[in-house]
């Protein structure tokens, strides 16, 4: 409303900082004021640009030794004004990626400090089962666990609360209102069992952690959770082929059992297609298309875009070849998924029946049904629910 107030505040901030020196000035969500100038129109932007200009001026006015360090954080480094990143301003960038196993363990410890944990709680196991989680996701998970414990009437957070909370963060809350009829439930059970079986009989797929046919917010009608044994930073071609196969396992199971497919595989197909396209265009994993990269990541600055999408960057001719290669990869993966399920059709039947009865199967129950040992290093069965206190 009052143009110039932002700039005045920035001036004021730096005056205070100089008075307090030595000190650290921390600006969170820098992109709120540091967006590239001149790309939008309107009074709001005038105001923001003035604020940004003032910030730039103040940062230039620093003597090397006046004892003020400016730190700021953003998750949109790509939209920042270039001038902010010049030498002498924000010239050192530290990319804070999603935490690794040890990092997650440390973050969990911080967020559990004020919460009463049961003795049996094994935070390392929670850290193991949350690859890709950000600090905020983990905080969310621990809060959710506290709520679940309170709802049970317990005085302490148990391991099972944490595990359920993580599941809720991953797949959304259970949808009790979404009632599937028996026929649909059966189909979903075969579908999910298909994913799990293909993963279990693939050479290097991640171990199955949980299969469920309880409808949840984000995960539509059911889901199969696979967890890597370790944090993975590199995937080999065989890894990715196995993952493709696993993604298509659901649809393959429907076809093997019903000789007809349903709409339930839409999300699987979307993910499998995206993965196959990445293999061909970005990782040079197709002999026919070769090593030349034919895509540009959408968001090249520091953070890869979450959905792995990218822009095509090749001739029409190559684009056609890419399409054919993607199709070939998917067809081959689908065929081998189907052949795995054909070979183990009795187990498909057996696990699906069990799944319909119990709604969820955890990894150890699943491997036990198959008569296979638990894959080494996988996250085992959660401890039993402790007795409820005071109710
Ligand atoms: Zn599926």
mmCIF file of C-alpha atoms and ligand atoms in Angstrom:
data_model
loop_
_atom_site.group_PDB
_atom_site.id
_atom_site.type_symbol
_atom_site.label_atom_id
_atom_site.label_comp_id
_atom_site.label_asym_id
_atom_site.label_seq_id
_atom_site.Cartn_x
_atom_site.Cartn_y
_atom_site.Cartn_z
ATOM 1 C CA UNK A 1 0.000 0.000 0.000
ATOM 2 C CA UNK A 2 2.710 2.452 0.911
ATOM 3 C CA UNK A 3 5.352 2.273 -1.758
ATOM 4 C CA UNK A 4 8.830 2.468 -0.324
ATOM 5 C CA UNK A 5 8.124 0.855 3.030
ATOM 6 C CA UNK A 6 9.937 -2.356 2.070
ATOM 7 C CA UNK A 7 13.025 -0.441 1.049
ATOM 8 C CA UNK A 8 12.946 1.569 4.249
ATOM 9 C CA UNK A 9 12.741 -1.655 6.248
ATOM 10 C CA UNK A 10 15.762 -3.063 4.481
ATOM 11 C CA UNK A 11 17.688 0.134 5.263
ATOM 12 C CA UNK A 12 16.592 -0.119 8.847
ATOM 13 C CA UNK A 13 17.592 -3.765 9.060
ATOM 14 C CA UNK A 14 21.112 -3.038 7.930
ATOM 15 C CA UNK A 15 21.426 -0.090 10.271
ATOM 16 C CA UNK A 16 20.500 -2.345 13.159
ATOM 17 C CA UNK A 17 22.906 -4.999 11.911
ATOM 18 C CA UNK A 18 25.755 -2.483 11.801
ATOM 19 C CA UNK A 19 24.965 -1.424 15.332
ATOM 20 C CA UNK A 20 24.952 -5.035 16.496
ATOM 21 C CA UNK A 21 28.002 -6.187 14.553
ATOM 22 C CA UNK A 22 29.472 -8.734 14.599
ATOM 23 C CA UNK A 23 26.275 -10.518 13.614
ATOM 24 C CA UNK A 24 24.532 -12.693 11.070
ATOM 25 C CA UNK A 25 21.555 -11.456 9.063
ATOM 26 C CA UNK A 26 19.353 -14.280 7.887
ATOM 27 C CA UNK A 27 16.709 -13.740 5.215
ATOM 28 C CA UNK A 28 14.387 -16.692 4.780
ATOM 29 C CA UNK A 29 12.475 -17.310 1.524
ATOM 30 C CA UNK A 30 14.671 -14.915 -0.395
ATOM 31 C CA UNK A 31 12.682 -15.465 -3.581
ATOM 32 C CA UNK A 32 9.816 -13.452 -2.068
ATOM 33 C CA UNK A 33 11.791 -10.258 -2.628
ATOM 34 C CA UNK A 34 14.642 -11.462 -4.815
ATOM 35 C CA UNK A 35 12.748 -12.474 -7.928
ATOM 36 C CA UNK A 36 14.139 -11.465 -11.260
ATOM 37 C CA UNK A 37 13.277 -7.863 -11.993
ATOM 38 C CA UNK A 38 11.351 -6.576 -14.952
ATOM 39 C CA UNK A 39 9.422 -9.713 -15.852
ATOM 40 C CA UNK A 40 6.098 -8.694 -14.339
ATOM 41 C CA UNK A 41 3.986 -5.582 -14.455
ATOM 42 C CA UNK A 42 2.029 -3.780 -11.767
ATOM 43 C CA UNK A 43 2.401 -1.759 -8.607
ATOM 44 C CA UNK A 44 3.159 -4.745 -6.389
ATOM 45 C CA UNK A 45 6.236 -5.389 -8.425
ATOM 46 C CA UNK A 46 7.389 -1.801 -8.257
ATOM 47 C CA UNK A 47 7.369 -2.154 -4.532
ATOM 48 C CA UNK A 48 9.241 -5.416 -4.604
ATOM 49 C CA UNK A 49 11.802 -4.117 -7.029
ATOM 50 C CA UNK A 50 12.518 -1.149 -4.813
ATOM 51 C CA UNK A 51 13.016 -3.482 -1.888
ATOM 52 C CA UNK A 52 15.339 -5.665 -3.918
ATOM 53 C CA UNK A 53 17.289 -2.655 -5.182
ATOM 54 C CA UNK A 54 17.744 -1.431 -1.657
ATOM 55 C CA UNK A 55 19.012 -4.856 -0.621
ATOM 56 C CA UNK A 56 21.500 -4.863 -3.482
ATOM 57 C CA UNK A 57 22.691 -1.376 -2.558
ATOM 58 C CA UNK A 58 23.134 -2.313 1.097
ATOM 59 C CA UNK A 59 25.083 -5.432 0.255
ATOM 60 C CA UNK A 60 27.417 -3.443 -1.950
ATOM 61 C CA UNK A 61 28.020 -0.956 0.799
ATOM 62 C CA UNK A 62 29.668 -3.568 2.975
ATOM 63 C CA UNK A 63 33.225 -3.178 4.033
ATOM 64 C CA UNK A 64 35.017 -6.502 4.040
ATOM 65 C CA UNK A 65 35.554 -6.276 7.770
ATOM 66 C CA UNK A 66 32.488 -4.821 9.329
ATOM 67 C CA UNK A 67 31.537 -8.140 10.793
ATOM 68 C CA UNK A 68 28.157 -8.785 9.207
ATOM 69 C CA UNK A 69 27.433 -12.011 7.399
ATOM 70 C CA UNK A 70 24.305 -12.248 5.280
ATOM 71 C CA UNK A 71 22.721 -15.632 4.860
ATOM 72 C CA UNK A 72 19.536 -16.428 3.058
ATOM 73 C CA UNK A 73 17.539 -19.437 2.022
ATOM 74 C CA UNK A 74 15.285 -20.247 -0.894
ATOM 75 C CA UNK A 75 13.968 -23.283 -2.677
ATOM 76 C CA UNK A 76 13.576 -21.408 -5.927
ATOM 77 C CA UNK A 77 17.155 -20.425 -6.815
ATOM 78 C CA UNK A 78 16.156 -20.409 -10.470
ATOM 79 C CA UNK A 79 13.904 -17.351 -10.181
ATOM 80 C CA UNK A 80 16.363 -15.153 -8.281
ATOM 81 C CA UNK A 81 17.609 -11.951 -9.813
ATOM 82 C CA UNK A 82 21.044 -12.505 -11.280
ATOM 83 C CA UNK A 83 22.426 -9.436 -9.540
ATOM 84 C CA UNK A 84 21.857 -11.086 -6.163
ATOM 85 C CA UNK A 85 24.265 -13.889 -6.996
ATOM 86 C CA UNK A 86 27.148 -11.697 -8.145
ATOM 87 C CA UNK A 87 30.504 -11.773 -6.336
ATOM 88 C CA UNK A 88 30.346 -9.767 -3.140
ATOM 89 C CA UNK A 89 26.641 -10.488 -2.678
ATOM 90 C CA UNK A 90 25.285 -14.011 -2.299
ATOM 91 C CA UNK A 91 28.330 -15.481 -3.943
ATOM 92 C CA UNK A 92 28.591 -18.748 -2.056
ATOM 93 C CA UNK A 93 25.831 -21.210 -2.598
ATOM 94 C CA UNK A 94 25.333 -24.276 -0.493
ATOM 95 C CA UNK A 95 22.890 -26.753 -1.989
ATOM 96 C CA UNK A 96 20.969 -28.452 0.790
ATOM 97 C CA UNK A 97 19.702 -31.671 -0.701
ATOM 98 C CA UNK A 98 17.258 -34.065 0.907
ATOM 99 C CA UNK A 99 19.119 -35.548 3.905
ATOM 100 C CA UNK A 100 20.816 -38.956 3.662
ATOM 101 C CA UNK A 101 20.365 -41.756 6.208
ATOM 102 C CA UNK A 102 22.574 -40.239 8.919
ATOM 103 C CA UNK A 103 21.085 -36.829 8.215
ATOM 104 C CA UNK A 104 17.539 -38.129 8.586
ATOM 105 C CA UNK A 105 18.438 -39.839 11.826
ATOM 106 C CA UNK A 106 19.822 -36.570 13.183
ATOM 107 C CA UNK A 107 16.756 -34.618 12.021
ATOM 108 C CA UNK A 108 14.442 -37.180 13.650
ATOM 109 C CA UNK A 109 16.353 -36.899 16.912
ATOM 110 C CA UNK A 110 15.899 -33.138 16.885
ATOM 111 C CA UNK A 111 12.162 -33.374 16.300
ATOM 112 C CA UNK A 112 11.684 -36.099 18.912
ATOM 113 C CA UNK A 113 13.577 -34.239 21.616
ATOM 114 C CA UNK A 114 10.434 -32.764 23.179
ATOM 115 C CA UNK A 115 8.295 -35.842 22.663
ATOM 116 C CA UNK A 116 7.901 -38.815 25.011
ATOM 117 C CA UNK A 117 9.203 -41.846 23.111
ATOM 118 C CA UNK A 118 8.705 -45.442 24.184
ATOM 119 C CA UNK A 119 11.888 -47.335 24.975
ATOM 120 C CA UNK A 120 11.558 -49.685 22.041
ATOM 121 C CA UNK A 121 11.501 -46.876 19.457
ATOM 122 C CA UNK A 122 14.196 -47.358 16.866
ATOM 123 C CA UNK A 123 14.682 -44.072 15.066
ATOM 124 C CA UNK A 124 17.334 -45.537 12.803
ATOM 125 C CA UNK A 125 14.737 -47.820 11.309
ATOM 126 C CA UNK A 126 12.430 -44.886 10.673
ATOM 127 C CA UNK A 127 15.326 -43.077 9.028
ATOM 128 C CA UNK A 128 15.925 -46.163 6.884
ATOM 129 C CA UNK A 129 12.365 -46.234 5.705
ATOM 130 C CA UNK A 130 12.208 -42.570 4.673
ATOM 131 C CA UNK A 131 14.582 -42.072 1.755
ATOM 132 C CA UNK A 132 13.872 -38.842 -0.100
ATOM 133 C CA UNK A 133 12.126 -37.211 2.859
ATOM 134 C CA UNK A 134 12.963 -33.586 3.540
ATOM 135 C CA UNK A 135 13.456 -32.197 7.030
ATOM 136 C CA UNK A 136 9.928 -30.790 6.917
ATOM 137 C CA UNK A 137 8.469 -34.183 5.951
ATOM 138 C CA UNK A 138 10.234 -35.793 8.900
ATOM 139 C CA UNK A 139 8.972 -33.111 11.276
ATOM 140 C CA UNK A 140 5.498 -33.668 9.906
ATOM 141 C CA UNK A 141 5.884 -37.416 10.473
ATOM 142 C CA UNK A 142 6.918 -37.089 14.109
ATOM 143 C CA UNK A 143 4.029 -34.706 14.820
ATOM 144 C CA UNK A 144 1.648 -37.101 13.149
ATOM 145 C CA UNK A 145 3.026 -39.943 15.285
ATOM 146 C CA UNK A 146 2.352 -37.919 18.438
ATOM 147 C CA UNK A 147 -1.254 -37.403 17.308
ATOM 148 C CA UNK A 148 -1.697 -41.115 16.597
ATOM 149 C CA UNK A 149 -0.306 -42.020 20.019
ATOM 150 C CA UNK A 150 -2.629 -39.541 21.704
ATOM 151 C CA UNK A 151 -5.569 -40.986 19.810
ATOM 152 C CA UNK A 152 -4.689 -44.442 21.136
ATOM 153 C CA UNK A 153 -4.765 -42.950 24.597
ATOM 154 C CA UNK A 154 -1.100 -43.798 25.077
ATOM 155 C CA UNK A 155 1.339 -41.709 27.064
ATOM 156 C CA UNK A 156 4.294 -42.450 24.839
ATOM 157 C CA UNK A 157 4.956 -42.621 21.120
ATOM 158 C CA UNK A 158 5.551 -46.206 20.021
ATOM 159 C CA UNK A 159 7.359 -47.511 16.980
ATOM 160 C CA UNK A 160 4.091 -48.427 15.324
ATOM 161 C CA UNK A 161 2.868 -44.823 15.651
ATOM 162 C CA UNK A 162 5.957 -43.594 13.862
ATOM 163 C CA UNK A 163 5.610 -46.198 11.118
ATOM 164 C CA UNK A 164 1.938 -45.421 10.576
ATOM 165 C CA UNK A 165 2.685 -41.708 10.571
ATOM 166 C CA UNK A 166 5.346 -42.138 7.898
ATOM 167 C CA UNK A 167 2.914 -44.127 5.817
ATOM 168 C CA UNK A 168 0.383 -41.366 6.181
ATOM 169 C CA UNK A 169 2.913 -38.779 5.048
ATOM 170 C CA UNK A 170 3.851 -40.911 2.036
ATOM 171 C CA UNK A 171 0.435 -41.956 0.837
ATOM 172 C CA UNK A 172 -2.039 -39.590 2.475
ATOM 173 C CA UNK A 173 -4.639 -40.410 5.122
ATOM 174 C CA UNK A 174 -6.779 -43.521 4.913
ATOM 175 C CA UNK A 175 -10.040 -42.942 3.171
ATOM 176 C CA UNK A 176 -12.611 -44.770 5.169
ATOM 177 C CA UNK A 177 -15.424 -43.330 3.083
ATOM 178 C CA UNK A 178 -14.125 -44.740 -0.166
ATOM 179 C CA UNK A 179 -15.787 -48.133 -0.137
ATOM 180 C CA UNK A 180 -14.748 -50.470 -2.896
ATOM 181 C CA UNK A 181 -17.045 -53.286 -3.802
ATOM 182 C CA UNK A 182 -15.720 -56.827 -3.491
ATOM 183 C CA UNK A 183 -14.963 -57.188 -7.176
ATOM 184 C CA UNK A 184 -12.906 -53.988 -7.186
ATOM 185 C CA UNK A 185 -11.091 -54.933 -4.016
ATOM 186 C CA UNK A 186 -10.123 -58.225 -5.578
ATOM 187 C CA UNK A 187 -8.798 -56.540 -8.657
ATOM 188 C CA UNK A 188 -6.786 -54.048 -6.610
ATOM 189 C CA UNK A 189 -5.367 -56.914 -4.563
ATOM 190 C CA UNK A 190 -4.182 -58.737 -7.695
ATOM 191 C CA UNK A 191 -2.801 -55.494 -9.071
ATOM 192 C CA UNK A 192 -0.745 -54.688 -5.975
ATOM 193 C CA UNK A 193 0.384 -58.290 -5.583
ATOM 194 C CA UNK A 194 1.576 -58.070 -9.175
ATOM 195 C CA UNK A 195 3.848 -55.123 -8.325
ATOM 196 C CA UNK A 196 5.211 -56.893 -5.279
ATOM 197 C CA UNK A 197 5.794 -60.261 -6.948
ATOM 198 C CA UNK A 198 7.580 -58.786 -9.938
ATOM 199 C CA UNK A 199 9.791 -56.817 -7.553
ATOM 200 C CA UNK A 200 10.495 -59.897 -5.434
ATOM 201 C CA UNK A 201 11.535 -61.955 -8.464
ATOM 202 C CA UNK A 202 13.563 -59.222 -10.134
ATOM 203 C CA UNK A 203 17.300 -59.453 -9.637
ATOM 204 C CA UNK A 204 18.046 -56.073 -8.121
ATOM 205 C CA UNK A 205 14.737 -54.406 -7.318
ATOM 206 C CA UNK A 206 14.282 -52.727 -3.947
ATOM 207 C CA UNK A 207 12.811 -55.044 -1.294
ATOM 208 C CA UNK A 208 9.052 -54.910 -0.761
ATOM 209 C CA UNK A 209 8.252 -53.123 2.494
ATOM 210 C CA UNK A 210 4.492 -53.147 2.507
ATOM 211 C CA UNK A 211 1.500 -53.968 0.320
ATOM 212 C CA UNK A 212 -1.877 -52.469 1.060
ATOM 213 C CA UNK A 213 -5.337 -52.292 -0.466
ATOM 214 C CA UNK A 214 -6.581 -49.645 1.940
ATOM 215 C CA UNK A 215 -7.530 -46.617 -0.171
ATOM 216 C CA UNK A 216 -5.496 -43.572 0.769
ATOM 217 C CA UNK A 217 -5.579 -39.921 -0.181
ATOM 218 C CA UNK A 218 -2.825 -39.771 -2.752
ATOM 219 C CA UNK A 219 -2.313 -43.406 -3.554
ATOM 220 C CA UNK A 220 -5.754 -43.988 -4.977
ATOM 221 C CA UNK A 221 -6.884 -47.551 -4.303
ATOM 222 C CA UNK A 222 -3.886 -49.436 -2.989
ATOM 223 C CA UNK A 223 -0.143 -49.313 -2.999
ATOM 224 C CA UNK A 224 3.047 -51.293 -2.801
ATOM 225 C CA UNK A 225 5.911 -49.705 -0.941
ATOM 226 C CA UNK A 226 9.421 -50.703 -1.864
ATOM 227 C CA UNK A 227 12.334 -49.383 0.122
ATOM 228 C CA UNK A 228 15.939 -49.246 -0.968
ATOM 229 C CA UNK A 229 18.408 -50.972 1.318
ATOM 230 C CA UNK A 230 20.684 -47.945 1.211
ATOM 231 C CA UNK A 231 20.444 -44.404 -0.012
ATOM 232 C CA UNK A 232 20.983 -44.709 -3.723
ATOM 233 C CA UNK A 233 22.895 -42.112 -5.627
ATOM 234 C CA UNK A 234 23.491 -44.061 -8.833
ATOM 235 C CA UNK A 235 21.237 -46.405 -10.754
ATOM 236 C CA UNK A 236 22.510 -48.882 -13.301
ATOM 237 C CA UNK A 237 20.630 -49.731 -16.460
ATOM 238 C CA UNK A 238 19.559 -53.061 -14.947
ATOM 239 C CA UNK A 239 18.271 -51.212 -11.875
ATOM 240 C CA UNK A 240 16.075 -49.054 -14.038
ATOM 241 C CA UNK A 241 14.862 -51.957 -16.170
ATOM 242 C CA UNK A 242 13.880 -53.740 -12.967
ATOM 243 C CA UNK A 243 12.038 -50.653 -11.794
ATOM 244 C CA UNK A 244 10.159 -50.423 -15.100
ATOM 245 C CA UNK A 245 9.195 -54.051 -14.764
ATOM 246 C CA UNK A 246 7.948 -53.508 -11.218
ATOM 247 C CA UNK A 247 5.911 -50.468 -12.248
ATOM 248 C CA UNK A 248 4.184 -52.493 -14.949
ATOM 249 C CA UNK A 249 3.668 -55.505 -12.671
ATOM 250 C CA UNK A 250 0.251 -54.263 -11.532
ATOM 251 C CA UNK A 251 -1.214 -54.060 -14.983
ATOM 252 C CA UNK A 252 0.452 -57.326 -15.972
ATOM 253 C CA UNK A 253 -1.237 -59.071 -13.036
ATOM 254 C CA UNK A 254 -4.641 -57.751 -14.085
ATOM 255 C CA UNK A 255 -4.099 -59.058 -17.572
ATOM 256 C CA UNK A 256 -2.835 -62.452 -16.392
ATOM 257 C CA UNK A 257 -5.785 -62.919 -14.036
ATOM 258 C CA UNK A 258 -8.671 -61.215 -15.833
ATOM 259 C CA UNK A 259 -7.452 -61.127 -19.442
ATOM 260 C CA UNK A 260 -8.630 -57.567 -19.369
ATOM 261 C CA UNK A 261 -7.071 -54.384 -18.008
ATOM 262 C CA UNK A 262 -8.617 -51.496 -16.059
ATOM 263 C CA UNK A 263 -7.969 -47.800 -15.513
ATOM 264 C CA UNK A 264 -6.133 -48.613 -12.288
ATOM 265 C CA UNK A 265 -2.721 -48.592 -13.919
ATOM 266 C CA UNK A 266 -2.817 -44.998 -15.109
ATOM 267 C CA UNK A 267 -0.317 -43.655 -12.605
ATOM 268 C CA UNK A 268 1.973 -46.650 -13.117
ATOM 269 C CA UNK A 269 2.000 -46.063 -16.853
ATOM 270 C CA UNK A 270 2.704 -42.395 -16.387
ATOM 271 C CA UNK A 271 5.695 -43.101 -14.182
ATOM 272 C CA UNK A 272 6.989 -45.940 -16.322
ATOM 273 C CA UNK A 273 6.790 -43.838 -19.478
ATOM 274 C CA UNK A 274 8.595 -40.938 -17.819
ATOM 275 C CA UNK A 275 11.321 -43.280 -16.594
ATOM 276 C CA UNK A 276 11.774 -44.936 -19.985
ATOM 277 C CA UNK A 277 11.966 -41.547 -21.661
ATOM 278 C CA UNK A 278 14.636 -40.425 -19.214
ATOM 279 C CA UNK A 279 16.639 -43.574 -19.897
ATOM 280 C CA UNK A 280 16.619 -42.900 -23.622
ATOM 281 C CA UNK A 281 16.951 -39.111 -23.659
ATOM 282 C CA UNK A 282 19.029 -38.227 -20.630
ATOM 283 C CA UNK A 283 21.079 -41.254 -19.646
ATOM 284 C CA UNK A 284 22.081 -42.518 -23.099
ATOM 285 C CA UNK A 285 20.800 -46.004 -22.309
ATOM 286 C CA UNK A 286 19.455 -46.842 -25.737
ATOM 287 C CA UNK A 287 21.870 -48.111 -28.378
ATOM 288 C CA UNK A 288 19.683 -46.908 -31.178
ATOM 289 C CA UNK A 289 19.386 -43.292 -30.065
ATOM 290 C CA UNK A 290 22.935 -43.291 -28.762
ATOM 291 C CA UNK A 291 24.797 -41.081 -26.360
ATOM 292 C CA UNK A 292 23.627 -37.665 -27.503
ATOM 293 C CA UNK A 293 21.374 -36.143 -24.916
ATOM 294 C CA UNK A 294 18.116 -35.146 -26.499
ATOM 295 C CA UNK A 295 16.423 -33.390 -23.618
ATOM 296 C CA UNK A 296 17.059 -30.343 -21.465
ATOM 297 C CA UNK A 297 16.054 -30.487 -17.805
ATOM 298 C CA UNK A 298 13.316 -27.915 -17.172
ATOM 299 C CA UNK A 299 14.980 -26.451 -14.192
ATOM 300 C CA UNK A 300 18.700 -26.637 -14.614
ATOM 301 C CA UNK A 301 19.894 -24.351 -11.852
ATOM 302 C CA UNK A 302 20.546 -26.485 -8.793
ATOM 303 C CA UNK A 303 17.585 -28.692 -8.092
ATOM 304 C CA UNK A 304 16.348 -31.347 -10.494
ATOM 305 C CA UNK A 305 12.628 -30.975 -11.044
ATOM 306 C CA UNK A 306 10.672 -33.368 -8.898
ATOM 307 C CA UNK A 307 8.684 -35.052 -11.638
ATOM 308 C CA UNK A 308 11.782 -35.587 -13.767
ATOM 309 C CA UNK A 309 10.224 -33.779 -16.705
ATOM 310 C CA UNK A 310 12.389 -32.218 -19.371
ATOM 311 C CA UNK A 311 12.152 -30.404 -22.631
ATOM 312 C CA UNK A 312 12.773 -32.124 -25.915
ATOM 313 C CA UNK A 313 15.915 -30.946 -27.640
ATOM 314 C CA UNK A 314 16.460 -32.928 -30.839
ATOM 315 C CA UNK A 315 15.346 -33.247 -34.439
ATOM 316 C CA UNK A 316 11.992 -34.652 -35.505
ATOM 317 C CA UNK A 317 13.755 -37.732 -36.776
ATOM 318 C CA UNK A 318 15.413 -38.416 -33.408
ATOM 319 C CA UNK A 319 12.165 -37.665 -31.600
ATOM 320 C CA UNK A 320 10.490 -40.403 -33.572
ATOM 321 C CA UNK A 321 13.284 -42.812 -32.745
ATOM 322 C CA UNK A 322 13.029 -41.852 -29.072
ATOM 323 C CA UNK A 323 9.325 -42.636 -29.117
ATOM 324 C CA UNK A 324 9.975 -46.002 -30.659
ATOM 325 C CA UNK A 325 12.704 -46.800 -28.164
ATOM 326 C CA UNK A 326 10.500 -45.789 -25.234
ATOM 327 C CA UNK A 327 7.802 -48.021 -26.587
ATOM 328 C CA UNK A 328 10.244 -50.908 -27.008
ATOM 329 C CA UNK A 329 11.560 -50.558 -23.431
ATOM 330 C CA UNK A 330 8.029 -50.549 -22.049
ATOM 331 C CA UNK A 331 6.910 -53.482 -24.166
ATOM 332 C CA UNK A 332 9.901 -55.570 -23.131
ATOM 333 C CA UNK A 333 9.488 -54.706 -19.455
ATOM 334 C CA UNK A 334 5.799 -55.538 -19.631
ATOM 335 C CA UNK A 335 6.490 -58.864 -21.304
ATOM 336 C CA UNK A 336 9.000 -59.890 -18.663
ATOM 337 C CA UNK A 337 6.654 -58.758 -15.871
ATOM 338 C CA UNK A 338 3.967 -60.947 -17.388
ATOM 339 C CA UNK A 339 6.285 -63.900 -17.714
ATOM 340 C CA UNK A 340 7.348 -63.592 -14.053
ATOM 341 C CA UNK A 341 3.706 -63.582 -13.002
ATOM 342 C CA UNK A 342 2.902 -66.476 -15.320
ATOM 343 C CA UNK A 343 5.659 -68.559 -13.743
ATOM 344 C CA UNK A 344 4.483 -67.748 -10.233
ATOM 345 C CA UNK A 345 0.752 -67.636 -10.815
ATOM 346 C CA UNK A 346 0.035 -69.874 -7.817
ATOM 347 C CA UNK A 347 1.809 -67.386 -5.565
ATOM 348 C CA UNK A 348 -0.033 -64.507 -7.199
ATOM 349 C CA UNK A 349 -3.243 -66.237 -6.186
ATOM 350 C CA UNK A 350 -2.015 -67.052 -2.699
ATOM 351 C CA UNK A 351 -0.690 -63.574 -1.825
ATOM 352 C CA UNK A 352 -3.713 -61.800 -3.307
ATOM 353 C CA UNK A 353 -6.084 -64.000 -1.265
ATOM 354 C CA UNK A 354 -4.139 -63.210 1.878
ATOM 355 C CA UNK A 355 -4.122 -59.526 0.995
ATOM 356 C CA UNK A 356 -7.894 -59.464 0.571
ATOM 357 C CA UNK A 357 -8.224 -61.073 3.990
ATOM 358 C CA UNK A 358 -5.734 -58.831 5.822
ATOM 359 C CA UNK A 359 -5.821 -55.603 3.769
ATOM 360 C CA UNK A 360 -2.130 -54.957 4.416
ATOM 361 C CA UNK A 361 0.884 -57.216 4.356
ATOM 362 C CA UNK A 362 4.250 -56.068 5.574
ATOM 363 C CA UNK A 363 7.506 -57.129 3.986
ATOM 364 C CA UNK A 364 8.277 -60.024 6.305
ATOM 365 C CA UNK A 365 4.802 -61.547 5.959
ATOM 366 C CA UNK A 366 5.024 -61.203 2.199
ATOM 367 C CA UNK A 367 8.413 -62.916 1.888
ATOM 368 C CA UNK A 368 7.293 -65.585 4.305
ATOM 369 C CA UNK A 369 4.292 -66.368 2.115
ATOM 370 C CA UNK A 370 6.604 -66.722 -0.847
ATOM 371 C CA UNK A 371 8.984 -68.900 1.137
ATOM 372 C CA UNK A 372 11.783 -66.477 0.353
ATOM 373 C CA UNK A 373 14.260 -65.067 2.863
ATOM 374 C CA UNK A 374 13.891 -61.361 3.659
ATOM 375 C CA UNK A 375 16.285 -59.483 1.389
ATOM 376 C CA UNK A 376 19.429 -58.522 3.235
ATOM 377 C CA UNK A 377 19.351 -55.144 4.910
ATOM 378 C CA UNK A 378 15.644 -54.565 4.386
ATOM 379 C CA UNK A 379 13.539 -52.972 7.063
ATOM 380 C CA UNK A 380 11.978 -55.777 9.064
ATOM 381 C CA UNK A 381 8.699 -56.290 10.822
ATOM 382 C CA UNK A 382 7.650 -53.562 13.242
ATOM 383 C CA UNK A 383 7.458 -54.592 16.898
ATOM 384 C CA UNK A 384 3.979 -55.403 18.271
ATOM 385 C CA UNK A 385 1.759 -52.642 19.581
ATOM 386 C CA UNK A 386 2.485 -52.040 23.260
ATOM 387 C CA UNK A 387 -0.401 -52.277 25.753
ATOM 388 C CA UNK A 388 -2.431 -49.090 26.024
ATOM 389 C CA UNK A 389 -1.982 -47.213 29.267
ATOM 390 C CA UNK A 390 -4.722 -45.533 31.235
ATOM 391 C CA UNK A 391 -7.761 -46.435 29.197
HETATM 392 ZN ZN1 LIG B 1 -0.097 -49.979 -9.742
#
